[in-house]
Coordinates of C-alpha atoms in Angstrom, one line a residue:
Chain P
X215 CA -89.6 -104.7 25.9
X216 CA -89.7 -101.8 28.4
X217 CA -93.0 -100.2 29.0
X218 CA -93.4 -96.7 27.6
X219 CA -92.4 -93.9 30.0
X220 CA -95.0 -91.7 31.4
X221 CA -94.8 -87.9 31.0
X222 CA -93.8 -87.6 34.7
X223 CA -91.0 -90.1 34.1
X224 CA -89.9 -88.3 31.0
X225 CA -89.8 -85.0 32.8
X226 CA -87.5 -86.5 35.5
X227 CA -85.3 -87.9 32.8
X228 CA -85.2 -84.6 30.9
X229 CA -84.2 -82.7 34.1
X230 CA -81.4 -85.2 34.8
X231 CA -80.1 -85.3 31.2
X232 CA -80.2 -81.5 31.0
X233 CA -77.9 -81.3 34.1
X234 CA -75.5 -83.6 32.4
X235 CA -75.7 -81.6 29.2
X236 CA -75.0 -78.4 31.2
X237 CA -78.4 -76.9 30.5
X238 CA -80.0 -77.5 33.9
X239 CA -83.5 -77.0 32.6
X240 CA -86.1 -75.5 35.0
X241 CA -89.4 -77.3 35.5
X242 CA -91.0 -74.6 33.3
X243 CA -88.6 -75.3 30.5
X244 CA -89.1 -79.1 30.8
X245 CA -92.9 -78.6 30.5
X246 CA -92.4 -76.5 27.4
X247 CA -89.9 -78.9 25.8
X248 CA -91.7 -82.2 26.6
X249 CA -93.8 -82.5 23.5
X250 CA -90.8 -81.8 21.2
X251 CA -88.6 -84.3 23.1
X252 CA -91.4 -86.9 22.8
X253 CA -91.4 -86.2 19.1
X254 CA -87.7 -86.9 18.9
X255 CA -88.1 -90.2 20.8
X256 CA -90.9 -91.3 18.5
X257 CA -88.6 -90.5 15.5
X258 CA -85.8 -92.5 17.1
X259 CA -88.1 -95.5 17.7
X260 CA -89.1 -95.5 14.0
X261 CA -85.4 -95.3 13.0
X262 CA -84.6 -98.2 15.4
X263 CA -87.2 -100.3 13.6
X264 CA -85.0 -100.3 10.5
X265 CA -82.7 -103.3 10.6
X266 CA -79.1 -102.5 10.1
X267 CA -76.4 -105.2 10.2
X268 CA -73.7 -105.2 12.9
X269 CA -71.2 -104.1 10.2
X270 CA -73.1 -100.9 9.4
X271 CA -71.1 -97.7 10.0
X272 CA -72.5 -94.2 10.6
X273 CA -70.4 -92.6 7.8
X274 CA -72.1 -91.3 4.7
X275 CA -70.3 -92.3 1.6
X276 CA -68.6 -89.1 0.3
X277 CA -67.4 -88.8 -3.3
X278 CA -65.7 -85.5 -2.9
Chain C
X152 CA -62.1 -39.1 -10.5
X153 CA -65.6 -40.5 -10.7
X154 CA -66.8 -41.6 -14.1
X155 CA -69.8 -39.6 -15.3
X156 CA -72.8 -41.5 -16.5
X157 CA -72.3 -40.0 -19.9
X158 CA -68.7 -41.2 -20.0
X159 CA -69.7 -44.7 -19.1
X160 CA -72.7 -45.2 -21.4
X161 CA -72.1 -45.8 -25.1
X162 CA -74.7 -45.8 -27.9
X163 CA -77.9 -44.0 -27.4
X164 CA -78.7 -45.1 -23.9
X165 CA -77.2 -42.0 -22.3
X166 CA -79.2 -41.3 -19.2
X167 CA -79.4 -37.7 -17.9
X168 CA -80.2 -37.6 -14.3
X169 CA -83.6 -36.1 -14.7
X170 CA -84.8 -38.5 -17.4
X171 CA -85.7 -42.2 -16.9
X172 CA -83.8 -44.9 -18.8
X173 CA -85.0 -45.4 -22.3
X174 CA -84.1 -48.9 -23.3
X175 CA -86.3 -48.3 -26.4
X176 CA -83.4 -46.3 -27.6
X177 CA -81.4 -49.5 -28.1
X178 CA -83.0 -50.1 -31.5
X179 CA -80.9 -48.6 -34.1
X180 CA -77.8 -48.5 -31.9
X181 CA -74.4 -49.7 -33.1
X182 CA -73.8 -53.5 -32.9
X183 CA -75.9 -54.8 -30.1
X184 CA -74.9 -58.2 -28.7
X185 CA -77.3 -61.2 -29.1
X186 CA -78.9 -60.6 -25.7
X187 CA -79.4 -57.0 -26.4
X188 CA -80.9 -57.8 -29.8
X189 CA -83.5 -60.0 -28.1
X190 CA -84.2 -57.2 -25.6
X191 CA -87.7 -55.8 -26.0
X192 CA -87.7 -52.2 -27.2
X193 CA -90.8 -51.5 -25.2
X194 CA -89.1 -51.7 -21.8
X195 CA -88.3 -48.7 -19.7
X196 CA -86.6 -48.0 -16.3
X197 CA -89.6 -49.6 -14.7
X198 CA -88.5 -52.9 -16.2
X199 CA -85.0 -52.8 -14.9
X200 CA -85.7 -54.6 -11.6
X201 CA -87.0 -57.7 -13.6
X202 CA -84.1 -58.0 -15.9
X203 CA -82.5 -61.4 -15.8
X204 CA -78.8 -61.4 -14.8
X205 CA -77.9 -62.4 -18.4
X206 CA -79.8 -59.5 -19.8
X207 CA -78.4 -57.0 -17.3
X208 CA -74.9 -58.3 -17.8
X209 CA -75.1 -57.9 -21.6
X210 CA -76.4 -54.3 -21.3
X211 CA -73.7 -53.5 -18.7
X212 CA -70.9 -55.0 -20.7
X213 CA -72.1 -53.1 -23.8
X214 CA -72.2 -50.0 -21.6
X215 CA -75.9 -49.5 -22.4
X216 CA -76.8 -49.7 -18.8
X217 CA -74.9 -48.4 -15.8
X218 CA -74.6 -50.5 -12.7
X219 CA -75.4 -47.4 -10.7
X220 CA -78.7 -46.9 -12.6
X221 CA -79.6 -50.6 -12.1
X222 CA -78.7 -50.5 -8.4
X223 CA -80.6 -47.3 -7.8
X224 CA -83.7 -48.6 -9.5
X225 CA -83.6 -51.6 -7.2
X226 CA -83.1 -49.4 -4.1
X227 CA -86.0 -47.2 -5.1
X228 CA -88.2 -50.3 -5.6
X229 CA -87.1 -51.6 -2.2
X230 CA -88.0 -48.3 -0.6
X231 CA -91.4 -48.5 -2.3
X232 CA -92.3 -52.1 -1.7
X233 CA -90.3 -53.8 0.9
X234 CA -92.3 -52.3 3.8
X235 CA -95.0 -54.8 2.7
X236 CA -92.9 -57.6 1.4
X237 CA -90.4 -57.7 4.2
X238 CA -87.7 -59.3 2.1
X239 CA -84.7 -57.5 3.8
X240 CA -83.3 -57.3 7.3
X241 CA -80.5 -55.0 6.2
X242 CA -80.3 -52.9 3.0
X243 CA -76.7 -51.9 2.4
X244 CA -77.6 -48.8 0.5
X245 CA -74.4 -46.8 0.7
X246 CA -72.2 -49.8 0.2
X247 CA -74.3 -50.9 -2.8
X248 CA -74.0 -47.5 -4.5
X249 CA -70.3 -47.3 -3.7
X250 CA -69.7 -50.8 -5.2
X251 CA -71.9 -49.9 -8.2
X252 CA -69.8 -46.8 -8.9
X253 CA -66.6 -48.8 -8.6
X254 CA -68.0 -51.3 -11.1
X255 CA -68.9 -48.5 -13.4
X256 CA -65.3 -47.1 -13.2
X257 CA -63.7 -50.5 -13.8
X258 CA -65.9 -51.3 -16.8
X259 CA -65.3 -47.9 -18.3
X260 CA -61.6 -48.5 -17.9
X261 CA -61.9 -51.8 -19.8
X262 CA -61.6 -54.1 -16.8
X263 CA -64.8 -56.1 -17.2
X264 CA -64.7 -59.0 -14.7
X265 CA -67.5 -61.2 -16.1
X266 CA -71.3 -61.7 -16.0
X267 CA -71.6 -60.8 -12.3
X268 CA -69.8 -57.4 -12.7
X269 CA -72.2 -54.6 -11.6
X270 CA -75.0 -57.0 -10.9
X271 CA -77.0 -56.3 -7.6
X272 CA -77.3 -59.4 -5.3
X273 CA -78.6 -60.3 -1.9
X274 CA -77.6 -63.0 0.6
X275 CA -79.5 -64.7 3.3
X276 CA -78.8 -63.0 6.7
X277 CA -76.8 -66.1 7.8
X278 CA -74.0 -65.3 5.4
X279 CA -71.2 -63.4 7.1
X280 CA -70.6 -60.0 5.6
X281 CA -67.5 -58.1 6.8
X282 CA -68.4 -55.0 8.7
X283 CA -72.1 -55.5 8.1
X284 CA -74.3 -57.0 10.8
X285 CA -75.3 -60.7 10.4
X286 CA -78.3 -61.3 12.6
X287 CA -79.8 -64.7 11.5
X288 CA -83.0 -62.9 12.6
X289 CA -82.3 -63.6 16.2
X290 CA -81.8 -61.4 19.3
X291 CA -78.9 -63.8 20.1
X292 CA -76.9 -62.3 17.2
X293 CA -78.4 -58.8 17.2
X294 CA -75.0 -57.2 17.8
X295 CA -72.9 -59.5 15.7
X296 CA -70.8 -57.9 13.0
X297 CA -68.5 -60.4 11.3
X298 CA -64.8 -59.6 10.7
X299 CA -64.8 -61.5 7.4
X300 CA -67.0 -62.4 4.5
X301 CA -68.4 -65.8 3.9
X302 CA -66.6 -67.5 1.1
X303 CA -69.7 -67.2 -1.1
X304 CA -69.9 -63.5 -0.4
X305 CA -66.2 -63.0 -1.1
X306 CA -66.5 -64.9 -4.5
X307 CA -69.5 -62.7 -5.5
X308 CA -67.8 -59.4 -4.6
X309 CA -64.6 -60.6 -6.3
X310 CA -66.7 -61.2 -9.4
X311 CA -67.7 -57.5 -9.2
X312 CA -71.3 -58.1 -8.0
X313 CA -73.0 -55.4 -5.9
X314 CA -74.3 -56.4 -2.4
X315 CA -77.7 -54.7 -1.9
X316 CA -78.7 -56.4 1.3
X317 CA -79.2 -59.2 3.8
X318 CA -82.4 -61.1 3.3
X319 CA -85.0 -62.3 5.8
X320 CA -85.3 -65.7 7.3
X321 CA -87.0 -67.3 10.4
X322 CA -84.8 -67.2 13.5
X323 CA -81.6 -69.1 13.0
X324 CA -83.1 -70.6 9.8
X325 CA -85.4 -72.8 11.8
X326 CA -88.6 -73.5 9.8
X327 CA -90.5 -71.4 7.4
X328 CA -91.4 -67.7 7.3
X329 CA -94.0 -66.7 9.9
X330 CA -92.0 -68.5 12.5
X331 CA -91.0 -65.2 14.1
X332 CA -87.6 -63.7 15.2
X333 CA -86.0 -60.4 16.0
X334 CA -87.5 -58.8 12.8
X335 CA -90.9 -58.8 11.1
X336 CA -91.7 -61.7 8.9
X337 CA -91.3 -61.8 5.1
X338 CA -94.4 -62.1 2.9
X339 CA -95.2 -63.8 -0.4
X340 CA -95.2 -61.2 -3.2
X341 CA -97.9 -63.3 -5.0
X342 CA -100.2 -62.9 -2.0
X343 CA -99.0 -60.8 0.8
X344 CA -101.2 -62.7 3.3
X345 CA -99.3 -65.9 2.5
X346 CA -96.0 -67.2 3.6
X347 CA -93.1 -67.0 1.1
X348 CA -91.8 -70.2 2.6
X349 CA -88.4 -70.7 4.2
X350 CA -86.0 -70.5 5.5
X351 CA -84.5 -68.5 2.6
X352 CA -87.7 -66.5 2.7
X353 CA -86.3 -63.1 1.9
X354 CA -84.1 -64.2 -1.0
X355 CA -87.1 -65.8 -2.7
X356 CA -89.5 -63.0 -2.0
X357 CA -87.0 -60.4 -3.2
X358 CA -86.5 -62.1 -6.5
X359 CA -90.2 -62.6 -7.0
X360 CA -90.9 -58.9 -6.2
X361 CA -88.1 -57.6 -8.4
X362 CA -86.0 -56.3 -5.5
X363 CA -82.9 -58.2 -6.5
X364 CA -81.4 -59.6 -9.7
X365 CA -79.9 -62.7 -8.0
X366 CA -79.6 -64.1 -4.5
X367 CA -78.2 -66.9 -2.4
X368 CA -79.8 -69.1 0.2
X369 CA -79.2 -72.0 2.5
X370 CA -80.9 -75.4 2.5
X371 CA -80.9 -77.9 5.4
X372 CA -84.5 -79.2 5.2
X373 CA -85.5 -77.7 1.8
X374 CA -84.9 -74.1 2.7
X375 CA -83.9 -73.0 -0.8
X376 CA -86.4 -75.2 -2.6
X377 CA -89.4 -74.5 -0.4
X378 CA -89.4 -70.7 -0.7
X379 CA -88.3 -70.9 -4.4
X380 CA -91.4 -73.0 -5.1
X381 CA -93.8 -70.8 -3.1
X382 CA -92.4 -67.6 -4.8
X383 CA -92.1 -69.0 -8.3
X384 CA -88.4 -68.6 -8.7
X385 CA -85.5 -71.0 -9.4
X386 CA -83.5 -72.4 -6.5
X387 CA -80.7 -74.9 -6.6
X388 CA -79.5 -77.0 -3.7
X389 CA -76.2 -78.2 -5.1
X390 CA -74.4 -81.4 -4.2
X391 CA -73.1 -81.4 -0.6
X392 CA -69.6 -79.9 -0.7
X393 CA -70.1 -78.2 -4.1
X394 CA -70.4 -74.7 -2.5
X395 CA -68.4 -73.7 0.6
X396 CA -70.2 -73.4 3.9
X397 CA -67.5 -71.2 5.4
X398 CA -68.8 -68.1 7.1
X399 CA -72.4 -69.1 7.3
X400 CA -74.4 -69.5 10.5
X401 CA -74.8 -73.2 11.0
X402 CA -77.9 -75.3 11.4
X403 CA -76.4 -78.7 10.9
X404 CA -72.9 -79.3 9.6
X405 CA -73.7 -82.5 7.6
X406 CA -77.0 -81.3 6.2
X407 CA -76.3 -77.6 5.4
X408 CA -76.0 -76.6 1.8
X409 CA -75.6 -73.2 0.1
X410 CA -76.9 -72.4 -3.3
X411 CA -78.0 -69.9 -5.9
X412 CA -81.5 -68.4 -6.2
X413 CA -82.6 -66.6 -9.4
X414 CA -85.5 -66.0 -11.7
X415 CA -84.1 -68.0 -14.6
X416 CA -82.3 -71.3 -15.1
X417 CA -79.5 -69.7 -17.1
X418 CA -78.9 -67.1 -14.3
X419 CA -78.8 -69.9 -11.8
X420 CA -76.2 -71.9 -13.7
X421 CA -74.1 -68.7 -14.2
X422 CA -74.3 -67.9 -10.5
X423 CA -73.3 -71.5 -9.5
X424 CA -70.2 -71.1 -11.8
X425 CA -69.0 -68.3 -9.5
X426 CA -69.8 -69.6 -6.1
X427 CA -68.9 -73.3 -6.5
X428 CA -65.5 -74.8 -5.9
X429 CA -63.0 -76.0 -3.3
X430 CA -62.4 -73.8 -0.3
X431 CA -59.4 -74.5 2.1
X432 CA -61.5 -72.9 4.8
X433 CA -64.2 -75.6 4.5
X434 CA -62.9 -79.1 4.8
X435 CA -66.1 -80.5 3.5
X436 CA -65.9 -78.6 0.2
X437 CA -65.2 -80.7 -2.8
X438 CA -61.9 -80.6 -4.8
X439 CA -63.7 -81.6 -8.0
X440 CA -63.2 -79.1 -10.8
X441 CA -66.1 -76.8 -11.4
X442 CA -67.5 -77.2 -14.9
X443 CA -69.1 -74.4 -16.9
X444 CA -72.7 -75.2 -16.0
X445 CA -74.0 -72.9 -18.7
X446 CA -72.6 -75.2 -21.4
X447 CA -75.2 -77.8 -20.3
X448 CA -78.1 -75.4 -21.0
X449 CA -77.9 -76.2 -24.7
X450 CA -77.9 -80.0 -24.2
X451 CA -81.6 -80.7 -24.5
X452 CA -83.4 -83.7 -23.1
X453 CA -83.7 -86.1 -26.0
X454 CA -83.2 -89.6 -24.5
X455 CA -83.0 -88.3 -21.0
X456 CA -83.9 -91.0 -18.5
X457 CA -86.5 -89.5 -16.1
X458 CA -87.6 -91.3 -13.0
X459 CA -90.7 -90.4 -11.0
X460 CA -91.9 -92.0 -7.7
X461 CA -94.4 -94.9 -8.0
X462 CA -97.8 -94.4 -6.4
X463 CA -98.9 -94.0 -3.6
X464 CA -96.0 -91.6 -3.0
X465 CA -98.1 -88.6 -4.0
X466 CA -101.1 -89.4 -1.9
X467 CA -102.3 -86.2 -0.2
X468 CA -100.7 -83.8 -2.7
X469 CA -102.8 -80.8 -3.7
X470 CA -104.8 -81.3 -6.9
X471 CA -103.3 -78.3 -8.6
X472 CA -99.8 -79.5 -7.8
X473 CA -100.4 -82.9 -9.3
X474 CA -102.0 -81.3 -12.4
X475 CA -99.0 -79.1 -12.9
X476 CA -96.7 -82.2 -12.3
X477 CA -98.5 -84.3 -14.9
X478 CA -98.4 -81.4 -17.4
X479 CA -94.7 -81.1 -16.8
X480 CA -94.1 -84.8 -17.5
X481 CA -96.0 -84.3 -20.8
X482 CA -93.6 -81.5 -21.7
X483 CA -90.6 -83.7 -21.0
X484 CA -92.1 -86.5 -23.1
X485 CA -92.8 -84.1 -25.9
X486 CA -89.1 -83.0 -25.8
X487 CA -87.9 -86.6 -26.1
X488 CA -87.3 -87.6 -22.5
X489 CA -88.2 -91.2 -21.4
X490 CA -90.2 -91.2 -18.2
X491 CA -90.7 -94.2 -15.9
X492 CA -91.8 -94.9 -12.4
X493 CA -89.3 -96.1 -9.9
X494 CA -89.4 -97.7 -6.5
X495 CA -87.9 -95.8 -3.6
X496 CA -85.7 -97.7 -1.1
X497 CA -87.6 -98.8 2.0
X498 CA -85.3 -96.6 4.1
X499 CA -87.0 -93.6 2.5
X500 CA -90.0 -94.2 4.8
X501 CA -87.9 -93.0 7.8
X502 CA -85.7 -90.5 6.1
X503 CA -87.5 -87.5 7.5
X504 CA -87.0 -89.0 11.0
X505 CA -83.3 -89.5 10.3
X506 CA -83.0 -85.9 9.1
X507 CA -84.8 -84.7 12.2
X508 CA -82.5 -86.4 14.6
X509 CA -79.3 -85.6 12.8
X510 CA -80.3 -82.0 12.3
X511 CA -81.4 -81.2 15.8
X512 CA -78.5 -83.1 17.5
X513 CA -75.9 -81.2 15.4
X514 CA -77.8 -77.9 15.8
X515 CA -77.9 -78.4 19.6
X516 CA -74.1 -79.0 19.5
X517 CA -73.6 -75.8 17.5
X518 CA -75.8 -73.8 19.8
X519 CA -74.2 -75.2 23.0
X520 CA -72.3 -71.9 23.8
X521 CA -75.4 -69.8 23.1
X522 CA -77.7 -72.0 25.3
X523 CA -75.1 -71.8 28.1
X524 CA -74.8 -68.0 28.1
X525 CA -77.7 -66.5 26.1
X526 CA -80.6 -68.9 26.5
X527 CA -83.0 -66.1 27.5
X528 CA -82.2 -64.1 24.3
X529 CA -83.8 -66.5 21.9
X530 CA -87.0 -65.0 20.5
X531 CA -90.0 -65.8 22.6
X532 CA -92.1 -66.0 19.4
X533 CA -90.3 -69.0 18.0
X534 CA -89.8 -72.6 18.9
X535 CA -86.0 -72.5 18.3
X536 CA -85.0 -72.7 22.0
X537 CA -87.4 -75.5 22.7
X538 CA -86.1 -77.4 19.7
X539 CA -82.5 -77.0 20.7
X540 CA -83.1 -77.8 24.4
X541 CA -84.9 -81.1 23.5
X542 CA -82.2 -81.8 20.9
X543 CA -79.5 -81.5 23.5
X544 CA -81.0 -84.5 25.3
X545 CA -80.5 -86.9 22.3
X546 CA -77.8 -89.3 23.1
X547 CA -74.7 -90.1 21.0
X548 CA -75.9 -93.6 20.4
X549 CA -79.3 -92.4 19.2
X550 CA -77.6 -89.9 16.8
X551 CA -75.3 -92.6 15.5
X552 CA -78.2 -95.0 14.9
X553 CA -79.7 -92.3 12.7
X554 CA -76.4 -91.9 10.9
X555 CA -76.2 -95.6 10.2
X556 CA -79.6 -95.6 8.6
X557 CA -78.7 -92.5 6.7
X558 CA -75.6 -94.2 5.3
X559 CA -77.7 -97.2 4.2
X560 CA -80.3 -94.8 2.5
X561 CA -77.6 -93.0 0.6
X562 CA -76.2 -96.2 -0.8
X563 CA -79.7 -97.5 -1.6
X564 CA -80.7 -94.2 -3.4
X565 CA -77.5 -94.2 -5.4
X566 CA -78.5 -97.7 -6.6
X567 CA -81.9 -96.3 -7.8
X568 CA -80.2 -93.4 -9.5
X569 CA -77.8 -95.6 -11.4
X570 CA -80.4 -96.2 -14.1
X571 CA -81.7 -92.6 -14.1
X572 CA -80.5 -89.3 -15.3
X573 CA -82.9 -87.2 -13.3
X574 CA -85.6 -87.8 -10.7
X575 CA -88.7 -85.5 -10.8
X576 CA -91.2 -84.6 -8.1
X577 CA -93.3 -81.6 -7.3
X578 CA -91.4 -78.8 -5.6
X579 CA -93.9 -78.8 -2.6
X580 CA -97.0 -80.9 -1.9
X581 CA -99.3 -77.9 -1.8
X582 CA -99.1 -74.1 -2.7
X583 CA -98.1 -71.6 0.0
X584 CA -100.1 -71.8 3.2
X585 CA -102.3 -74.7 2.0
X586 CA -102.3 -77.8 4.3
X587 CA -100.9 -81.1 3.1
X588 CA -100.7 -84.4 5.0
X589 CA -98.3 -86.4 2.9
X590 CA -96.2 -89.5 3.3
X591 CA -93.2 -88.1 1.5
X592 CA -92.6 -84.4 0.6
X593 CA -89.3 -85.3 -1.2
X594 CA -87.5 -82.4 0.4
X595 CA -85.3 -83.5 3.3
X596 CA -84.2 -86.7 1.6
X597 CA -81.9 -84.6 -0.7
X598 CA -80.3 -83.0 2.3
X599 CA -79.7 -86.4 3.9
X600 CA -78.1 -87.9 0.8
X601 CA -76.5 -84.6 -0.4
X602 CA -77.6 -85.2 -4.0
X603 CA -78.3 -82.0 -6.0
X604 CA -81.9 -80.8 -6.5
X605 CA -83.3 -77.7 -8.2
X606 CA -86.8 -76.3 -8.3
X607 CA -88.3 -74.1 -10.9
X608 CA -91.8 -72.8 -11.5
X609 CA -94.2 -75.1 -13.4
X610 CA -97.6 -73.5 -12.9
X611 CA -100.0 -71.7 -10.7
X612 CA -102.8 -72.8 -8.4
X613 CA -106.5 -72.3 -9.2
X614 CA -107.8 -73.1 -5.8
X615 CA -106.7 -70.8 -4.2
X616 CA -106.0 -68.8 -7.3
X617 CA -102.6 -67.4 -8.3
X618 CA -100.1 -69.1 -6.1
X619 CA -96.9 -70.5 -7.7
X620 CA -96.3 -74.2 -8.0
X621 CA -92.9 -75.8 -8.6
X622 CA -91.1 -78.8 -10.1
X623 CA -88.2 -80.4 -8.5
X624 CA -85.4 -82.0 -10.5
X625 CA -82.8 -84.1 -8.7
X626 CA -79.8 -86.0 -10.0
X627 CA -76.7 -87.9 -9.0
X628 CA -73.9 -86.3 -6.9
X629 CA -72.1 -83.6 -8.8
X630 CA -74.4 -83.9 -11.8
X631 CA -75.8 -80.3 -11.6
X632 CA -75.1 -80.1 -15.4
X633 CA -77.9 -82.7 -16.2
X634 CA -80.3 -80.9 -13.9
X635 CA -79.6 -77.6 -15.7
X636 CA -80.0 -79.2 -19.1
X637 CA -83.4 -80.6 -18.0
X638 CA -84.5 -77.4 -16.3
X639 CA -83.5 -75.2 -19.2
X640 CA -85.3 -77.4 -21.7
X641 CA -88.5 -77.2 -19.6
X642 CA -88.2 -73.5 -19.0
X643 CA -87.7 -72.8 -22.7
X644 CA -90.8 -74.8 -23.5
X645 CA -93.0 -73.0 -21.0
X646 CA -93.5 -69.4 -19.8
X647 CA -94.1 -69.8 -16.1
X648 CA -90.9 -68.0 -15.2
X649 CA -92.0 -64.8 -17.1
X650 CA -95.0 -64.2 -14.8
X651 CA -94.8 -61.3 -12.3
X652 CA -96.9 -60.6 -9.1
X653 CA -99.0 -57.5 -9.0
X654 CA -97.4 -55.2 -6.4

């Protein structure tokens, strides 16, 4: 299992991802957004801890 | 030619311009309807703002009350009180009076459209209104004037309702009131130093303060139910797809719901009758026929299978909230319902995380054009831009993982609901502004699964004193009728909905 990323590593990642996403965040914006982004990553880790079978599909059953 | 007030009004409720409405004059008039017979003779023009829609509709239909009189009474009250309450971003004064006069003309000519005809309403300022600014309380949309009405707005105006204004919300519906935006925050009419909740803050505050008869709101993370609980009014988040989302500023396409907000359950059911239904402009809207939700109001709850969460799901909830909840369960038992504890699926432990990722990834996608061209226009007093920028960095694989867990949760919850008619929880873990560290607030899960959920008042706090507390009633998809049956039975057995704040 990969070691947790440091804040410095996350900031580099955020800068690079933001360029791909067309946002091109400044260092100041990355500093402001870091805590929120870490919160999202923590939520994603908790979600990933839920076991879902390979057959699972990301479509919510809709009884329209 | 304009209809004069005297021409419109029949019976003894003629209202010369200089004299206040004397509803006491109803007694002894010719043939009042049932609702009019129940109407207290002690009321005066000062009571008009707190009429229920059903009461107002009966009076208007019977031509005992003019839509213009009712609308003017609300506008006068808005002038007097909204400086402190902050429920409105835009008050459509001239448009409202014009619509009220038109309603009066039509009704006088025998063209009564139904219970919404002549009824003043407000919509959250995310609902497009043709020719009227729709700001979502953000500088990003400060100059936005839609060229068409949201479907919900169009249905209400087609029913003859009178648009009074666009109600307040936190910027782009992110969070609760007090989160800032282009305009000042709304306040809780029960305690102006407290939040009214959000994000349908202004709609809830306006109803509680007697500034509107009915309203609509939007609910992505509890944004109808949270403010309805905090302000002591009734708020329904219908089944996903029951009410069209067309023409409403988006937070998250798969989590957004639109619903009615009112002061009584019967008003809520009547309003849902009008706004629900298939919409070719919204591909996610349901083709299921819309039942008459008001028929369910007489059903009662004898034999109703009521589920409540097993402990320790309510650990951390405010003492007054749990007291009100236990008393509410006692009411249902007394009325003949069968209450039992149920286990929630294990996936419910991460459902708020699922909602967070799905919501912010979809929101970031919706906001992509704004972030590209107007990033500096987001309010500096809110966290919206920060939330969206960080949400833009979530990968597709991460989003889809959340959606897989979501799909599993929906199936698991449907299995739990198979043996239940309704599922009850407190509306919120604590009264407005009070802290609560809880495992499960039972709010976002109903956005994730799309099941319908309504809140209505079930008490007031003692510590601190005088803040509304609410009860949440959820049910299977498209079973709003059972929710209304349960809510009406509870409301009829209690009087929480009759209380008014001192303003």
